[in-house]
XYZ file of C-alpha atoms in Angstrom:
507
model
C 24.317 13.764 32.033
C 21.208 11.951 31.625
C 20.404 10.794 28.146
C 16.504 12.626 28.422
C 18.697 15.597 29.631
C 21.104 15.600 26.487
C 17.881 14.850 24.481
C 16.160 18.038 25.472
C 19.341 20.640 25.742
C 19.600 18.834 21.438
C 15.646 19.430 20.990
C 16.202 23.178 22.334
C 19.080 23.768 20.001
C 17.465 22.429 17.090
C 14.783 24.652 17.460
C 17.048 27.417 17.694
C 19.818 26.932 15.604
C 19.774 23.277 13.163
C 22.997 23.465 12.200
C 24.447 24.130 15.632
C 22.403 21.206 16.624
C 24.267 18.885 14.093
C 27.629 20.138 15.187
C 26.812 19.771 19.298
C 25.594 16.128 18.209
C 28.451 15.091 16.339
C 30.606 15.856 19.376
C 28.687 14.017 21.502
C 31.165 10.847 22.923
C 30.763 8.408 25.616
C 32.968 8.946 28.622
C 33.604 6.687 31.257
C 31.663 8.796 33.390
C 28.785 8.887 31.771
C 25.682 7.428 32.972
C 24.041 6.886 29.424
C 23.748 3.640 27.516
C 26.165 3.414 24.627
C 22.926 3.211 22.002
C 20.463 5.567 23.344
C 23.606 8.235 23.448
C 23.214 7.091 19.765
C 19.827 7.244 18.499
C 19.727 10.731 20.344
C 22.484 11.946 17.778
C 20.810 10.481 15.034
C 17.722 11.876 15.874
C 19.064 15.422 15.308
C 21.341 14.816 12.467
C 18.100 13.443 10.631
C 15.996 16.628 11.618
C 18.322 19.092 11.143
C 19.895 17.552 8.321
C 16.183 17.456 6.335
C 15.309 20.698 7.875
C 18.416 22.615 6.273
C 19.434 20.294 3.367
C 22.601 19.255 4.576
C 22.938 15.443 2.910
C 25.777 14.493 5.089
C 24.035 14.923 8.189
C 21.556 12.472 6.883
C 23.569 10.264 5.776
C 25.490 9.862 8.646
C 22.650 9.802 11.023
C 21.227 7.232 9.066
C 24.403 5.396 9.218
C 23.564 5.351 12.856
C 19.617 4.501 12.651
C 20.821 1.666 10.769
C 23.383 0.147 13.038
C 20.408 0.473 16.132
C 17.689 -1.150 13.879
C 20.345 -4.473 13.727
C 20.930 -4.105 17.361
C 17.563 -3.715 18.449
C 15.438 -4.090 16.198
C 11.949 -2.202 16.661
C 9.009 -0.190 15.430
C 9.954 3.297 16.216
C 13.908 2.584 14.662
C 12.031 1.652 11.331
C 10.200 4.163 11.662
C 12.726 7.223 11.704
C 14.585 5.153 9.581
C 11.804 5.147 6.746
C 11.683 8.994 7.445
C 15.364 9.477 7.267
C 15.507 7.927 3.639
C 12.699 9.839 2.874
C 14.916 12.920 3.326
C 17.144 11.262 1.034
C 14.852 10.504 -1.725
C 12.888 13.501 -1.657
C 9.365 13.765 -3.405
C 9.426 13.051 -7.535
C 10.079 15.738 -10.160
C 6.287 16.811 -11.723
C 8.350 16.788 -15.310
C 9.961 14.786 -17.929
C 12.381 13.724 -15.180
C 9.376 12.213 -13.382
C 10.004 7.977 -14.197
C 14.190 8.812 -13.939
C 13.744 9.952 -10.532
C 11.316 6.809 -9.282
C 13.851 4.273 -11.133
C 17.006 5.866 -9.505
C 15.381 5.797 -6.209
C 13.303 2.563 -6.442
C 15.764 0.503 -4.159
C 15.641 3.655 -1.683
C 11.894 3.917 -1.732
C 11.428 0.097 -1.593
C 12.902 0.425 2.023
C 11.137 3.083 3.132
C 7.895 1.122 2.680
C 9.304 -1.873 4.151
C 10.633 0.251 7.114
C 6.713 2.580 7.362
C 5.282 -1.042 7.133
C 7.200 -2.555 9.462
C 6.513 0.276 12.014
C 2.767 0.672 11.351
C 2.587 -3.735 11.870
C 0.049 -4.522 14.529
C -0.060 -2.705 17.782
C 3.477 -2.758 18.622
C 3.529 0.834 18.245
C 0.972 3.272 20.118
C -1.740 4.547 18.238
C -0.472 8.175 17.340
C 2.736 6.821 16.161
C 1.383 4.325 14.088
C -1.262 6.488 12.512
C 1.792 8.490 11.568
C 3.359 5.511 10.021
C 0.715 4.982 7.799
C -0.285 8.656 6.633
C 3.668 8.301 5.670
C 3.315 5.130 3.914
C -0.133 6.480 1.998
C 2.317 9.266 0.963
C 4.507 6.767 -0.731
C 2.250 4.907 -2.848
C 0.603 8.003 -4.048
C 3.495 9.051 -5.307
C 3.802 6.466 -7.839
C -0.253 6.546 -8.686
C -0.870 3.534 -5.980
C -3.807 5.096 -4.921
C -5.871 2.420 -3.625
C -2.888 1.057 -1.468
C -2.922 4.884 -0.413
C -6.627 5.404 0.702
C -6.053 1.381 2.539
C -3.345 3.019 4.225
C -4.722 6.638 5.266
C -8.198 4.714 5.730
C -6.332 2.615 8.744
C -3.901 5.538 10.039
C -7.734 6.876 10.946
C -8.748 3.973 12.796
C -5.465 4.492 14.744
C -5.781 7.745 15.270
C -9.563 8.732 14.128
C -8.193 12.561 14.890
C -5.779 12.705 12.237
C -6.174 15.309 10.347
C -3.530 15.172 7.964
C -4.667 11.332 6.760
C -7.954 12.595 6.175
C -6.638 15.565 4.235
C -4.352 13.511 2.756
C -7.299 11.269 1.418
C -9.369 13.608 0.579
C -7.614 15.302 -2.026
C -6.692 11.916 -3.566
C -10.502 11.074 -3.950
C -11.082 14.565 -5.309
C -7.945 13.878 -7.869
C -10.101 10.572 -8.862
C -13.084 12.255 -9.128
C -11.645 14.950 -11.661
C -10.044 11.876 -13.725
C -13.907 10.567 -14.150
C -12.685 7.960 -11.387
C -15.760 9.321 -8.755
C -19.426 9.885 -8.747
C -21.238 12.479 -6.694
C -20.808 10.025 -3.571
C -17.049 10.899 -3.540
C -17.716 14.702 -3.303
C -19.583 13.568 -0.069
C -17.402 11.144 1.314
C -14.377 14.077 0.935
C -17.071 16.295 2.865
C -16.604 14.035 5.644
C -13.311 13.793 5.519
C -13.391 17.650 5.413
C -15.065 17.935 8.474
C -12.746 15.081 10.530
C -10.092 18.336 9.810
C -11.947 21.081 10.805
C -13.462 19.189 14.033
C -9.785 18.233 15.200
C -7.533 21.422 13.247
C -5.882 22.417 16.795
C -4.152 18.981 16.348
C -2.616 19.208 12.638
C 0.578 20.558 14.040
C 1.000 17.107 15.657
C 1.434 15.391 12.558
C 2.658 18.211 10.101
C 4.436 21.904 10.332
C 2.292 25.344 10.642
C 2.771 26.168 6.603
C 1.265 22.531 6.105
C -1.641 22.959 8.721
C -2.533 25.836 6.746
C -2.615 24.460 3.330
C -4.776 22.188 4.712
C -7.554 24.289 5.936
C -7.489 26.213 3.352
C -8.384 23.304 1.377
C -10.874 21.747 4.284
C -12.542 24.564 4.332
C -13.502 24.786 0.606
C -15.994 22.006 1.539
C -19.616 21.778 2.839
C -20.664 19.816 5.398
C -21.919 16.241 4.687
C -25.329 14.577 4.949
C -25.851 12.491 7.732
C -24.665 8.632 7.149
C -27.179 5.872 7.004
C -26.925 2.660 8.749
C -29.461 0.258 7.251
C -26.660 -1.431 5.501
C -26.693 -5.090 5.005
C -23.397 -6.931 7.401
C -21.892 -7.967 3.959
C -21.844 -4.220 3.197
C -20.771 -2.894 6.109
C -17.897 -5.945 6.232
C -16.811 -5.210 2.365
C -16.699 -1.389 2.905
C -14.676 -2.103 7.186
C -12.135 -4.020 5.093
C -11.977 -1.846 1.724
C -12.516 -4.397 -0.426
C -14.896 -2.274 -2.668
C -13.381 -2.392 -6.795
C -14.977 0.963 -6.714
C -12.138 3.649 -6.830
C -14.078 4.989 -3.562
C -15.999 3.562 -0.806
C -19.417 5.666 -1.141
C -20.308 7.645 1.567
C -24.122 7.114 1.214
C -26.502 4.581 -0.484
C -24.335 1.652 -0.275
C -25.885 -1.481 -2.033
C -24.045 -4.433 -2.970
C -24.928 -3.478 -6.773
C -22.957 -0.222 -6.006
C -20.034 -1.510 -4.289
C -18.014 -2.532 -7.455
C -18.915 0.097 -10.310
C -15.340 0.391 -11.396
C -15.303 0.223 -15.268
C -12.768 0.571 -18.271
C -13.615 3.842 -19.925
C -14.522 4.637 -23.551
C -11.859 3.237 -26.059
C -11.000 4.864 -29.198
C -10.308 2.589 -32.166
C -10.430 2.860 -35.900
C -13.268 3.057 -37.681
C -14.357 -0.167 -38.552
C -13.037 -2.532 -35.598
C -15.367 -4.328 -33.478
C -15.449 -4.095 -29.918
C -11.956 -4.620 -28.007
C -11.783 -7.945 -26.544
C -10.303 -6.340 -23.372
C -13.598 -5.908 -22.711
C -14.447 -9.658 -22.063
C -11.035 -9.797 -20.085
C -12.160 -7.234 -17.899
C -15.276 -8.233 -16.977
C -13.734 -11.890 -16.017
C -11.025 -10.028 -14.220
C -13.806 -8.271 -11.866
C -16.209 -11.561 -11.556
C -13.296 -13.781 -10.402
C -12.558 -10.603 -7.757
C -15.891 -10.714 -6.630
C -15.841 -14.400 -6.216
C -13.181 -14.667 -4.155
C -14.419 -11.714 -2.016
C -17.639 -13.848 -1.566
C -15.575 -16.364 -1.147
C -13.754 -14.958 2.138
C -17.042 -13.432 3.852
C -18.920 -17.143 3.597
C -15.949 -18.966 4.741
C -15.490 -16.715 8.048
C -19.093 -18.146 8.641
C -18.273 -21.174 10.358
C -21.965 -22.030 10.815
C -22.137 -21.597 6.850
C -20.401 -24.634 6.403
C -22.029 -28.531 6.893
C -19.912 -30.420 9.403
C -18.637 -33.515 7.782
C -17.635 -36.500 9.421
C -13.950 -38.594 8.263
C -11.531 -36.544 9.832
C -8.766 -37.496 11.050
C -7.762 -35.894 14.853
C -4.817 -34.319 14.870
C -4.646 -33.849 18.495
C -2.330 -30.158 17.072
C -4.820 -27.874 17.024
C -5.741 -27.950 13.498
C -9.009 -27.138 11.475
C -10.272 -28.985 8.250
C -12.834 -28.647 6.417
C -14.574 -26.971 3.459
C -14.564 -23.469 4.855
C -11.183 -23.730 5.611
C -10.476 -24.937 2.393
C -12.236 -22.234 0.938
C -10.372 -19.730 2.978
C -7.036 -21.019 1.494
C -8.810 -21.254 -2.079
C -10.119 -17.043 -1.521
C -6.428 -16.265 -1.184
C -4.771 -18.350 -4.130
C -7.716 -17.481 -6.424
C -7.603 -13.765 -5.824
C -3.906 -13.176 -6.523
C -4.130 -15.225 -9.778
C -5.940 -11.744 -10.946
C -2.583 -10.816 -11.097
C -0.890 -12.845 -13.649
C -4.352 -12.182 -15.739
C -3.393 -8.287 -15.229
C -0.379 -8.878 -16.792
C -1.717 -10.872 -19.770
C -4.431 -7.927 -20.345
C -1.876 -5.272 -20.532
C 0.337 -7.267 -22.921
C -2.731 -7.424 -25.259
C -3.961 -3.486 -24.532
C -0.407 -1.928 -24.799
C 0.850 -4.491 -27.478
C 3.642 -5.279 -25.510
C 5.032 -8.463 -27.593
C 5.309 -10.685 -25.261
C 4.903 -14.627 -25.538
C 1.236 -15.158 -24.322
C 2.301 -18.571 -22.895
C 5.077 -16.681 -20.199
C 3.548 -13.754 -19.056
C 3.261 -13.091 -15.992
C 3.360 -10.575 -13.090
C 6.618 -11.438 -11.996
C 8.373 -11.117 -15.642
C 6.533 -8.826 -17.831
C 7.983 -5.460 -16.549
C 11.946 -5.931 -16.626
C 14.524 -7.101 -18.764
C 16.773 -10.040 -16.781
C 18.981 -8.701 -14.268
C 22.480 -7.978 -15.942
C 26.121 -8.102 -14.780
C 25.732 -5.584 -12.075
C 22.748 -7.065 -10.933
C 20.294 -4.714 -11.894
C 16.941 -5.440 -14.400
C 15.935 -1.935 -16.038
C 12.733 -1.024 -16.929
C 11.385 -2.491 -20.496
C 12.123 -0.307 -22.950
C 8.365 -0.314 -24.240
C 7.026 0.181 -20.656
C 9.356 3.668 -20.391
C 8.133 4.306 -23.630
C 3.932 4.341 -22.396
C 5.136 5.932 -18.856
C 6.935 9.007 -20.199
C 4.233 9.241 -23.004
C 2.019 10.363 -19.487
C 0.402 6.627 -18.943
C 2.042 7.110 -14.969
C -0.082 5.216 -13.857
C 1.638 2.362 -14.873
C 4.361 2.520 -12.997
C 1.729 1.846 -9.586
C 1.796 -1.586 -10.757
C 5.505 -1.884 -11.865
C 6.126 -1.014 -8.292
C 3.274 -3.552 -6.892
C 5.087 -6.159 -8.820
C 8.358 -5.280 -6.677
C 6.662 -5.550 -3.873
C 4.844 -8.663 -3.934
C 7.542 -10.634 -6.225
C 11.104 -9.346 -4.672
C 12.286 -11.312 -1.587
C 11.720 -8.042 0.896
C 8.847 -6.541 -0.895
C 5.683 -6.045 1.890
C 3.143 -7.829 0.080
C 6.299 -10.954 -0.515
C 4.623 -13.112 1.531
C 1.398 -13.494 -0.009
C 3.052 -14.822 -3.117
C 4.964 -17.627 -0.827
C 1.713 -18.259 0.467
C 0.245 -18.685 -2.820
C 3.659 -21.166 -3.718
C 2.975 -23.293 -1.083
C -1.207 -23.801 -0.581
C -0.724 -24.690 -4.754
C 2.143 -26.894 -4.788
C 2.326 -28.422 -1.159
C -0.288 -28.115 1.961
C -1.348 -25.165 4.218
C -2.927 -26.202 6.963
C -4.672 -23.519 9.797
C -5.136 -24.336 13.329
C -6.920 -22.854 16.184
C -3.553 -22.284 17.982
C 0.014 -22.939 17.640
C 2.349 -25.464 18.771
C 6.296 -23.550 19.632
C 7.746 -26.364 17.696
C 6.488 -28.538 15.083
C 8.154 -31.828 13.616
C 12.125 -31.085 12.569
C 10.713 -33.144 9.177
C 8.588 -30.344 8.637
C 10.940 -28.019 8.509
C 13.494 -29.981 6.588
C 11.436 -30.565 3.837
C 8.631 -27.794 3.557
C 6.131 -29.501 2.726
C 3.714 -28.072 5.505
C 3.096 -24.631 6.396
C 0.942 -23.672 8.938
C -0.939 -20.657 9.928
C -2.953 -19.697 12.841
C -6.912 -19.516 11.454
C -7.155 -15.503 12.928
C -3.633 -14.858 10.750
C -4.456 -16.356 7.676
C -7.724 -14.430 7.845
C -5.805 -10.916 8.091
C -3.730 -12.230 4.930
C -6.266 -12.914 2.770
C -8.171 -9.496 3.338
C -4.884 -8.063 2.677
C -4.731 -9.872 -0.788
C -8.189 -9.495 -1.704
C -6.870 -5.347 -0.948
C -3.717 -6.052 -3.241
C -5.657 -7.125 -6.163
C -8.264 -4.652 -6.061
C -5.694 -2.213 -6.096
C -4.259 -3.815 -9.158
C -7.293 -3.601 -10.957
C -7.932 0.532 -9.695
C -4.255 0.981 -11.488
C -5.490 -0.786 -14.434
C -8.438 1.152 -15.289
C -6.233 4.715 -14.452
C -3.662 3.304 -16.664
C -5.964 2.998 -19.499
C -7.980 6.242 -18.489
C -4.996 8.018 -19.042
C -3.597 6.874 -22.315
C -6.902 6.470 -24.151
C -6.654 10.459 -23.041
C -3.368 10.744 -24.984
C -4.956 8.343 -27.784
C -7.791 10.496 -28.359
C -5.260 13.619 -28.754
C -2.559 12.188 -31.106
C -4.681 10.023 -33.192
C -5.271 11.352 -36.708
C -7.875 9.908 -39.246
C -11.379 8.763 -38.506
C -11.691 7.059 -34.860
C -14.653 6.061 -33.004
C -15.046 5.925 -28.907
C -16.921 2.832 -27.520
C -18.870 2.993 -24.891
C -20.038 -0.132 -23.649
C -23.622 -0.677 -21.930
C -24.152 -2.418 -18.656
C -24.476 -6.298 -18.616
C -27.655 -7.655 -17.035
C -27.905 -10.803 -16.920
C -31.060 -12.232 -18.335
């Protein structure tokens, strides 16, 4: 038989009977006979023991059929393997406890889930995939961070599995409850209720293709919730490029982009909420901290957008020719300066949380790499700090979004790793950016690392993305606080007082 012949004769029987499916699959065996590659015989079976493994809750099925997506992945390695191979684990994992058992279940699982976002990433990366698939890929991957209260790295990613697939229905839906979550934590204004309305409406305009992406009971759910909503004003479009660049890119601090009114002013409204402290006390220096923490953002976001102007910049004469390719000069300087300044927000994160959560930590060695987990022990695992499990199971979850950030940008196959190599190198050595790309560069180069190089169109996408990281640092931050200043205001007994804090103007 054919392999799109055993494929469909599987398909039919899983549709019929799941568990009949896994048993036909497992006694599926190459014959001499057969016509069929060796692999795609393969992936067909694991196809099915995924599905119908998931679909009945049989964990062996799974198991083995991910057994199987793994051995293809290191035989041909390619989008659409990493991607049923995210989705298989995902079966594994399944979705976190809403109960006490809530930070047990992402701890136990954090190596599993770790994957799966390396696998979604991998197969939403650039256009290898088509544009359905990938938009898939990424509603998936929003899934995952919102799961651990990442939900700025969620809204990036359901924000871009529309631009694959502007018809999605199921990313919109998908961000539009998140916003409306935001909004009822005080994280929204009455811009988000409209910029859910037109998320709404992307549903209601394409509902006949929900079942693409989800099951009937899902579709359902999410009309019913679609349809709660009015339909939005119309958008403007008098906004400035800068604007219109900061909101293409999400690079807003504001926990949403607004849907109308857009001003530069209004882009970056996101604010620490009241604080409760004794009678008495002054105003929390976290204050100060915070507004630095948002000013060297914005900086480095200004940063990017003038040095993408290559007319911004005065030529200047002294350069040496390279005769490679490569680009000097202030804006590309600045470029490489945008990215290193911007993740430095993140070892100030960690220095503002040791202060707000009196952590105890040595001011002088914390940073975002350390301040989370104890030193890896004999079996080779680092636990959770006791006094960080402590503020997560008091109901600060929050906090765990940028425990799990921290795995991702510091561990060796997190998806944001890179940026902090990046970041090693254009501090400590040279990063140079070029026009174009030689195939092979100087075997002293790569002998002693002192060079990396980047094409200037790559190092562009990098930055954005870590000018997205920290912003969604600083989105955790402020829920993190929200939400235990909540439980503060609760528990604390005696006379307290709430600071609000008025806008700065500069004078």
């Amino acid at each position: 038989m054919k392999i799109h012949e055993i494929e469909s004769r599987l398909k039919k029987l899983f549709n019929r009977n799941p568990r009949e499916a896994i048993r036909e699959a497992r006694r599926l065996k190459l014959t001499d006979k057969d016509s069929i590659d060796h692999f795609d015989l393969e992936y067909a079976k694991a196809c099915i023991l995924v599905d119908a493994g998931s679909l009945i809750r049989e964990r062996n099925a799974i198991e083995e059929g991910l057994r199987i997506f793994q051995w293809c992945y290191e035989e041909r390695p390619n989008p659409g393997t990493a991607y049923n191979l995210a989705n298989g684990i995902c079966a594994m994992v399944g979705t976190p406890p809403h109960d006490e058992g809530w930070l047990d279940h992402q701890e136990r699982t954090r190596h599993d889930r770790n994957k799966i976002r390396q696998y979604f990433w991998s197969a939403a990366d650039g256009g290898k995939l088509h544009n359905i698939l990938r938009s898939v890929a990424l509603t998936n991957l929003g899934n995952q961070f919102s799961a651990s209260f990442r939900y700025g790295d969620a809204q990036d990613a359901w924000f871009f599995a529309l631009r694959a697939d502007p018809k999605n229905g199921v990313a919109a839906c998908c961000a539009a409850r998140n916003l409306f979550y935001l909004y009822q934590q005080g994280m929204g204004s009455d811009a988000t209720l409209e910029q859910i309305r037109r998320l709404s409406r992307t549903v209601r305009l394409n509902k006949e293709r929900l079942t693409e992406y989800t099951s009937q009971k899902e579709a359902d759910n999410i009309l019913n919730f679609v349809n709660q909503w009015d339909e939005p004003l119309s958008q403007p479009s008098s906004e400035s490029p800068y604007v219109q660049w900061v909101k293409d890119e999400r690079l807003a601090l504001a926990p949403v982009l607004e849907a109308v009114n857009s001003t530069s002013e209004t882009l970056d409204w996101l604010c620490l909420p009241g604080i409760v402290v004794p009678a008495g006390e002054g105003q929390p220096i976290i204050f100060s901290m915070f507004n630095m923490l948002k000013s060297d953002y914005i900086l480095a976001r200004d940063l990017t957008w003038r040095a993408l102007d290559r007319d911004h910049w005065a030529d200047i004469e002294g350069f040496a020719s390279t005769s490679d390719g490569a680009l000097y000069g202030a804006d590309v300087s600045a470029l490489i300066l945008a990215h290193r300044s911007v993740l430095d927000i993140l070892d100030k994160i960690s220095v503002f949380i040791n202060r707000y959560f009196e952590i105890g930590e040595n001011m002088e060695g914390t940073n975002f790499s350390k301040l989370w987990r104890v030193p890896k022990g004999l079996n080779g695992e680092s636990s959770l700090k006791d006094k960080f499990k402590e503020i997560i199971n008091s109901g600060v979850r929050a906090l765990y979004g940028l425990v799990e950030l921290s795995g991702d940008y510091n561990s060796g196959n997190g998806i944001f790793n890179a940026h902090k190599n990046i970041r090693n190198s254009s501090t400590h050595r040279f990063m140079i950016l070029h026009e174009y790309l030689f195939p092979e560069f100087p075997e002293e180069e790569r002998i002693f690392d002192e060079i990396k190089r980047y094409e200037f169109s790559q190092f562009q996408d990098e930055v954005l993305q870590a000018l997205r990281i920290a912003r969604s640092a600083l989105q955790i931050l402020v829920l993190s606080i929200k939400q235990n200043e909540d439980i503060l205001s609760k528990n604390r007994e005696g006379v307290c007082l709430e600071i609000d804090v008025p806008d700065f103007r500069r004078m």
